[in-house]
PDB file of C-alpha atoms in Angstrom:
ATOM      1  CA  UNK A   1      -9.931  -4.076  -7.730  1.00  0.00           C
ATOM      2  CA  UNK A   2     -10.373  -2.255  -4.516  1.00  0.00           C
ATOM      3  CA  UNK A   3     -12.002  -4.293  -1.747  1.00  0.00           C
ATOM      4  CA  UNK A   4     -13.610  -2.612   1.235  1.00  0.00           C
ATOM      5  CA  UNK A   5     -11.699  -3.362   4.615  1.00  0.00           C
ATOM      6  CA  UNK A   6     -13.561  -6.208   5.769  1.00  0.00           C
ATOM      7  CA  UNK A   7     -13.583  -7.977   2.021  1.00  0.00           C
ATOM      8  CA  UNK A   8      -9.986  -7.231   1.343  1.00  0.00           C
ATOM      9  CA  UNK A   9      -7.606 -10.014   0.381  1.00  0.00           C
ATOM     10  CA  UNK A  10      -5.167 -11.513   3.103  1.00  0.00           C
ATOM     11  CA  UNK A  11      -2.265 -10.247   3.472  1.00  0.00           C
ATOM     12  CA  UNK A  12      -0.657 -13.015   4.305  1.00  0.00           C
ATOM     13  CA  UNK A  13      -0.871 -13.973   0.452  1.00  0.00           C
ATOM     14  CA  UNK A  14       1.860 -11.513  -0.286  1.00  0.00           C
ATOM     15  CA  UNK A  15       3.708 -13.354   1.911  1.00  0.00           C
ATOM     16  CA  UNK A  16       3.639 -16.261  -0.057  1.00  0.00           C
ATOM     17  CA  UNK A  17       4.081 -14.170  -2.830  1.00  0.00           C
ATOM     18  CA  UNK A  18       7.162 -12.857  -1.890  1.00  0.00           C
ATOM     19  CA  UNK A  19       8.937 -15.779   0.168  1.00  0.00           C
ATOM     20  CA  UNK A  20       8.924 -13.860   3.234  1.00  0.00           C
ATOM     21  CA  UNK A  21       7.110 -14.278   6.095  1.00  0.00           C
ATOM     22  CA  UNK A  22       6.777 -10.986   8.551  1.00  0.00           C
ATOM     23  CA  UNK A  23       7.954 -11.824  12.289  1.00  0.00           C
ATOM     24  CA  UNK A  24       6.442  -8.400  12.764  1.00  0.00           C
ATOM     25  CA  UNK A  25       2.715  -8.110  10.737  1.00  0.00           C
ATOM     26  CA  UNK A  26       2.738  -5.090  12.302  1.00  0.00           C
ATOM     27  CA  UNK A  27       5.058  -3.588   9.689  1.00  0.00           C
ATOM     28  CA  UNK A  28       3.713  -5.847   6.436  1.00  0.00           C
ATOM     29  CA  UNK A  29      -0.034  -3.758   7.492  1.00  0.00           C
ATOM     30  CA  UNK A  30       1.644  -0.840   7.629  1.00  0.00           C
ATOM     31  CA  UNK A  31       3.687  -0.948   4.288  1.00  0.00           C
ATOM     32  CA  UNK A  32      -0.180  -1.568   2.901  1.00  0.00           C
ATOM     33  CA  UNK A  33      -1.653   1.401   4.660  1.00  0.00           C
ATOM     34  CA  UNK A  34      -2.008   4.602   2.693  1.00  0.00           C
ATOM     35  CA  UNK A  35      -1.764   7.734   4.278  1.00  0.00           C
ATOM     36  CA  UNK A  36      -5.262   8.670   3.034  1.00  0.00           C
ATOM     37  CA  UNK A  37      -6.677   5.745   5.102  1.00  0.00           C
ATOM     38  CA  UNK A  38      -4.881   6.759   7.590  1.00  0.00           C
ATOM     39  CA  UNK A  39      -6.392   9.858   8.123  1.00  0.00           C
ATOM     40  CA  UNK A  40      -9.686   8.845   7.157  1.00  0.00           C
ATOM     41  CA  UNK A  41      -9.711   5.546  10.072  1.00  0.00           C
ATOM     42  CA  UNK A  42      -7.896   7.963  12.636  1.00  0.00           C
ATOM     43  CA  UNK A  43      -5.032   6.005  13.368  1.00  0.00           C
ATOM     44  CA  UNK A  44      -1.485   6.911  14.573  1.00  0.00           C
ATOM     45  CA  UNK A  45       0.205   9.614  12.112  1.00  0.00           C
ATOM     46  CA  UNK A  46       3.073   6.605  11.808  1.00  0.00           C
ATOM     47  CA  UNK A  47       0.420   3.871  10.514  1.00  0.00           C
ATOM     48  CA  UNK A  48       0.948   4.662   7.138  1.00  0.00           C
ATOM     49  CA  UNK A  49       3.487   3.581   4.385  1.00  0.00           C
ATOM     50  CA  UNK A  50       5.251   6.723   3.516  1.00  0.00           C
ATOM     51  CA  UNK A  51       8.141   5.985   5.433  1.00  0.00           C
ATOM     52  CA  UNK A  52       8.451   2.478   4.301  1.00  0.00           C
ATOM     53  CA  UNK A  53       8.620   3.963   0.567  1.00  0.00           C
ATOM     54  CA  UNK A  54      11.108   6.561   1.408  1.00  0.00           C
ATOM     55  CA  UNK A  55      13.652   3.133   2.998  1.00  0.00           C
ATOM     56  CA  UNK A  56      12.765   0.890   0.440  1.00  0.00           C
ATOM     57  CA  UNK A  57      13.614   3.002  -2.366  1.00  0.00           C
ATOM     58  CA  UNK A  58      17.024   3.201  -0.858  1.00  0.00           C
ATOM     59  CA  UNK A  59      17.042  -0.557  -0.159  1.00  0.00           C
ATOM     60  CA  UNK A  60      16.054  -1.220  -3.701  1.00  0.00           C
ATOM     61  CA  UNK A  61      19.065   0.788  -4.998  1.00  0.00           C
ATOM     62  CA  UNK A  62      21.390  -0.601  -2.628  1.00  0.00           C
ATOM     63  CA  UNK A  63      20.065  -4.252  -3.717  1.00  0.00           C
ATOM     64  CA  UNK A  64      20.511  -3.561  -7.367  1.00  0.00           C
ATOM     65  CA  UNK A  65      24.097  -2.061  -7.283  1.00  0.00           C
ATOM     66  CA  UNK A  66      24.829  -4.589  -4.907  1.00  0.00           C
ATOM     67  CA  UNK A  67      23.962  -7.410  -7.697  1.00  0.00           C
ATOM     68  CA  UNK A  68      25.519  -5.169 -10.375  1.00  0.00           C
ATOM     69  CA  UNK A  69      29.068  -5.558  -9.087  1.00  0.00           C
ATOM     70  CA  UNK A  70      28.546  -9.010  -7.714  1.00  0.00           C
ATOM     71  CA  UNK A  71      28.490  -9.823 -11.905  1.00  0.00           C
ATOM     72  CA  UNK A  72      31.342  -8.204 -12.223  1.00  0.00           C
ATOM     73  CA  UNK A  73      31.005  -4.469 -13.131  1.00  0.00           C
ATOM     74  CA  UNK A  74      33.351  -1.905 -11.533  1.00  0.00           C
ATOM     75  CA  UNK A  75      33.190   1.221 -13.744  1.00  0.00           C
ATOM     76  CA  UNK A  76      31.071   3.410 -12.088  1.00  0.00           C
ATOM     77  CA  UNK A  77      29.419   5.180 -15.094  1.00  0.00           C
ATOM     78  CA  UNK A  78      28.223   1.154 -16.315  1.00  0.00           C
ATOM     79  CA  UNK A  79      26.719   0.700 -12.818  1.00  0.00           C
ATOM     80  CA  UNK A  80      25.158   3.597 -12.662  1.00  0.00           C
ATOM     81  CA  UNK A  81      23.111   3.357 -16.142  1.00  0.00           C
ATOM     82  CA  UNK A  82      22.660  -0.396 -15.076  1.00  0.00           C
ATOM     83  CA  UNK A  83      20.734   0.334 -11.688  1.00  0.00           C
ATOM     84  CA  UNK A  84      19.041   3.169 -13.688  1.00  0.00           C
ATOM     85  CA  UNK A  85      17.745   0.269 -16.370  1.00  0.00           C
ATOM     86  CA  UNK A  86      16.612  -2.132 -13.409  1.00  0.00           C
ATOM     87  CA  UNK A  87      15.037   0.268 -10.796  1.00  0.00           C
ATOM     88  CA  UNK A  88      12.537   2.544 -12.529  1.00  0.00           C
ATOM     89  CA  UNK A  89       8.574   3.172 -11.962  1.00  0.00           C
ATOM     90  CA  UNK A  90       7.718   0.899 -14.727  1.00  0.00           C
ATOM     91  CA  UNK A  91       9.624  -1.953 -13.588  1.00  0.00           C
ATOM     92  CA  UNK A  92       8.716  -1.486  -9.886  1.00  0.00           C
ATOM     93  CA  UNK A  93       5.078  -1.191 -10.977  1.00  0.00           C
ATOM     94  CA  UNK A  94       5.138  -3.828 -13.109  1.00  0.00           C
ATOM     95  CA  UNK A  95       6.168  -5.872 -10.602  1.00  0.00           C
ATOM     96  CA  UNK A  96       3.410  -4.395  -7.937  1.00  0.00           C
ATOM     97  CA  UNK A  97       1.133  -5.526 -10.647  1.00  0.00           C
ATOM     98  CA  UNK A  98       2.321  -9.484 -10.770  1.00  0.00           C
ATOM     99  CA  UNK A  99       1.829  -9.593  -7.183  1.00  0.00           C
ATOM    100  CA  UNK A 100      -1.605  -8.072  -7.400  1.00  0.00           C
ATOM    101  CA  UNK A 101      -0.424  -5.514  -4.732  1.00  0.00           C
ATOM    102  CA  UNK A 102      -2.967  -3.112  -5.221  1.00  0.00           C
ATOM    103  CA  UNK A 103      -5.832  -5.611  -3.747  1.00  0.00           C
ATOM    104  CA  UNK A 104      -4.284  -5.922  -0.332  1.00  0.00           C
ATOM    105  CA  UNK A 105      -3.473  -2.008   0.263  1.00  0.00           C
ATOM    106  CA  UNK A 106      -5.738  -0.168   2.535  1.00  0.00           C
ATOM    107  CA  UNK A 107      -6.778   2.858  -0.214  1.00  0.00           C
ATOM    108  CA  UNK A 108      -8.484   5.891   1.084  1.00  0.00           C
ATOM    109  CA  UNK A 109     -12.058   6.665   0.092  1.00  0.00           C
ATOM    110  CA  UNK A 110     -10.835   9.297  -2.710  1.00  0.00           C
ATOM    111  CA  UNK A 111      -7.985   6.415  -3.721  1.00  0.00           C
ATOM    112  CA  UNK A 112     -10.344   3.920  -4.221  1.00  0.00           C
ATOM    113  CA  UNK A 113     -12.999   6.185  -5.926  1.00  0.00           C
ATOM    114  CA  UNK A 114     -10.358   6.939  -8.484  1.00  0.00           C
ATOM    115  CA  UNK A 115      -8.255   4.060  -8.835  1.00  0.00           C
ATOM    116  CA  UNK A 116      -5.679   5.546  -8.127  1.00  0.00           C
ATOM    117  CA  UNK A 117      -3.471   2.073  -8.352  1.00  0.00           C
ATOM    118  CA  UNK A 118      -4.025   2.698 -12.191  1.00  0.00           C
ATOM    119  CA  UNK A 119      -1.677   5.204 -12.906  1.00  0.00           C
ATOM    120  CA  UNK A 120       1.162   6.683 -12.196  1.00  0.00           C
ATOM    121  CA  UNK A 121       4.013   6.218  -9.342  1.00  0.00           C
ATOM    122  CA  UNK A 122       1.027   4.935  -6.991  1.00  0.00           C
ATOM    123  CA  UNK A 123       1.933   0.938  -6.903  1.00  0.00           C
ATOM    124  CA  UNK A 124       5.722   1.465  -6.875  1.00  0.00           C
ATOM    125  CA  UNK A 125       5.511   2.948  -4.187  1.00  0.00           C
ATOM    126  CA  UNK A 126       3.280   0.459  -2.247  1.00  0.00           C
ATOM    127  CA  UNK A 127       6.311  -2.104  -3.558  1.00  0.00           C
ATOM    128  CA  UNK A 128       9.194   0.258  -1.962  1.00  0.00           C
ATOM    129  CA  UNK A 129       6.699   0.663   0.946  1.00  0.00           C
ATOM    130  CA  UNK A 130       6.902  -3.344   1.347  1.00  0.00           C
ATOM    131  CA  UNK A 131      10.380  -3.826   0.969  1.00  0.00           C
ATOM    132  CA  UNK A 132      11.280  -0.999   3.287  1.00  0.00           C
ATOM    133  CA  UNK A 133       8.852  -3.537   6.008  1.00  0.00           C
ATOM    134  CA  UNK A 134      10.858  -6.376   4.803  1.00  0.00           C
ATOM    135  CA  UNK A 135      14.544  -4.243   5.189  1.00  0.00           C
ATOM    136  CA  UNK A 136      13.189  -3.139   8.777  1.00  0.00           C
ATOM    137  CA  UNK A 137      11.488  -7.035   9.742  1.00  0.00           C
ATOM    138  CA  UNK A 138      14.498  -9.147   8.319  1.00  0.00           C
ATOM    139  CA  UNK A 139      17.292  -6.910   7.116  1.00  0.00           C
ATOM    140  CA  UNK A 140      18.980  -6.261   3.609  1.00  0.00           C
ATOM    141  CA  UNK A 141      19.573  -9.859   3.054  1.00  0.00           C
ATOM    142  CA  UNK A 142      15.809 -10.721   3.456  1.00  0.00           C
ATOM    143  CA  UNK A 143      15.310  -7.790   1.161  1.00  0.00           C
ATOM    144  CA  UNK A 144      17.752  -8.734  -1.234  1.00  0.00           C
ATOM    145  CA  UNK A 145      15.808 -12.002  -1.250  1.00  0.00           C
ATOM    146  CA  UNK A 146      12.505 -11.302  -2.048  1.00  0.00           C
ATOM    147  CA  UNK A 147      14.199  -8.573  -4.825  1.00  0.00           C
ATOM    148  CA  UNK A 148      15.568 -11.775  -6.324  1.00  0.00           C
ATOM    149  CA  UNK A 149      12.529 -13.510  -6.217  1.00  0.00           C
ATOM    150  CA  UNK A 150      10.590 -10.923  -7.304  1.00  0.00           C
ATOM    151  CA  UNK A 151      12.998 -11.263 -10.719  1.00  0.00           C
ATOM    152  CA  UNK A 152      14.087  -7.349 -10.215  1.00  0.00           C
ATOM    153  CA  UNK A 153      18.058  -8.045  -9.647  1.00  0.00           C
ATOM    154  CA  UNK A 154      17.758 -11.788 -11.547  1.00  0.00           C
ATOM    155  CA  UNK A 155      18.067  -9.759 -14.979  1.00  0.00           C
ATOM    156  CA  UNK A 156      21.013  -7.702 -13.580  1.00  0.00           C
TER     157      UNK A 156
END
């Protein structure tokens, strides 16, 4: 359901979403700015999430191992397959999807014209892109936290 610019939804409702509030909006825009749109509204070659995907991929792994052996696993092999059960595109899409993510992301032209939100790796990456914002706004503990809330290392 992609809005243009001046119709799109708050951001500020992913906030809510999430239980975290951005000292820095700053970074929550950016971690819904696609590089497409980027390039397309001329703005700074660091204005888009890419980056933010790229941290909180690695943010999401440490998260989910880090709940793994808080339960009580220690052989590496059973943490391993564990984080590989818990962190996957499905999931991480799926859980894009319950917060509606794809309405507040700033698509490019092309994006939007396809959908692009509708397949693929697309919206788990916007999800890493956010929690790479929250990692850099409020550090692994405020990541950690909306991961919990989010149910992704609840089920661990």
């Amino acid at each position: 359901m992609r809005q243009s610019d001046a119709g799109r939804r708050d951001p500020g409702v992913i906030e809510e979403r999430i239980g975290y509030a951005f000292r820095d909006r700053a970074l929550l825009t950016r971690a819904l700015t696609r590089l497409a749109y980027t390039l397309e509204a001329g703005l700074p070659a660091d204005a888009h999430m890419d980056a933010l995907a790229t941290l909180g991929d690695a943010v999401i792994n440490v998260a989910v191992v880090e709940a793994v052996i808080a339960k009580g696993a220690h052989d590496k092999g059973a943490i391993t397959n564990r984080k590989m059960n818990l962190v996957n595109m499905t999931r991480l899409r799926a859980l894009a999807e319950d917060l509606a993510l794809a309405d507040y992301v700033r698509w490019g032209k092309g994006e939007a014209a396809q959908k692009v939100w509708t397949s693929g790796r697309v919206l788990a990456e916007c999800l890493e892109a956010l929690v790479g914002a929250v990692y850099l706004d409020g550090g692994m503990e405020a990541a950690a936290g909306v991961l919990r809330r989010l149910g992704l290392t609840e089920s661990v």
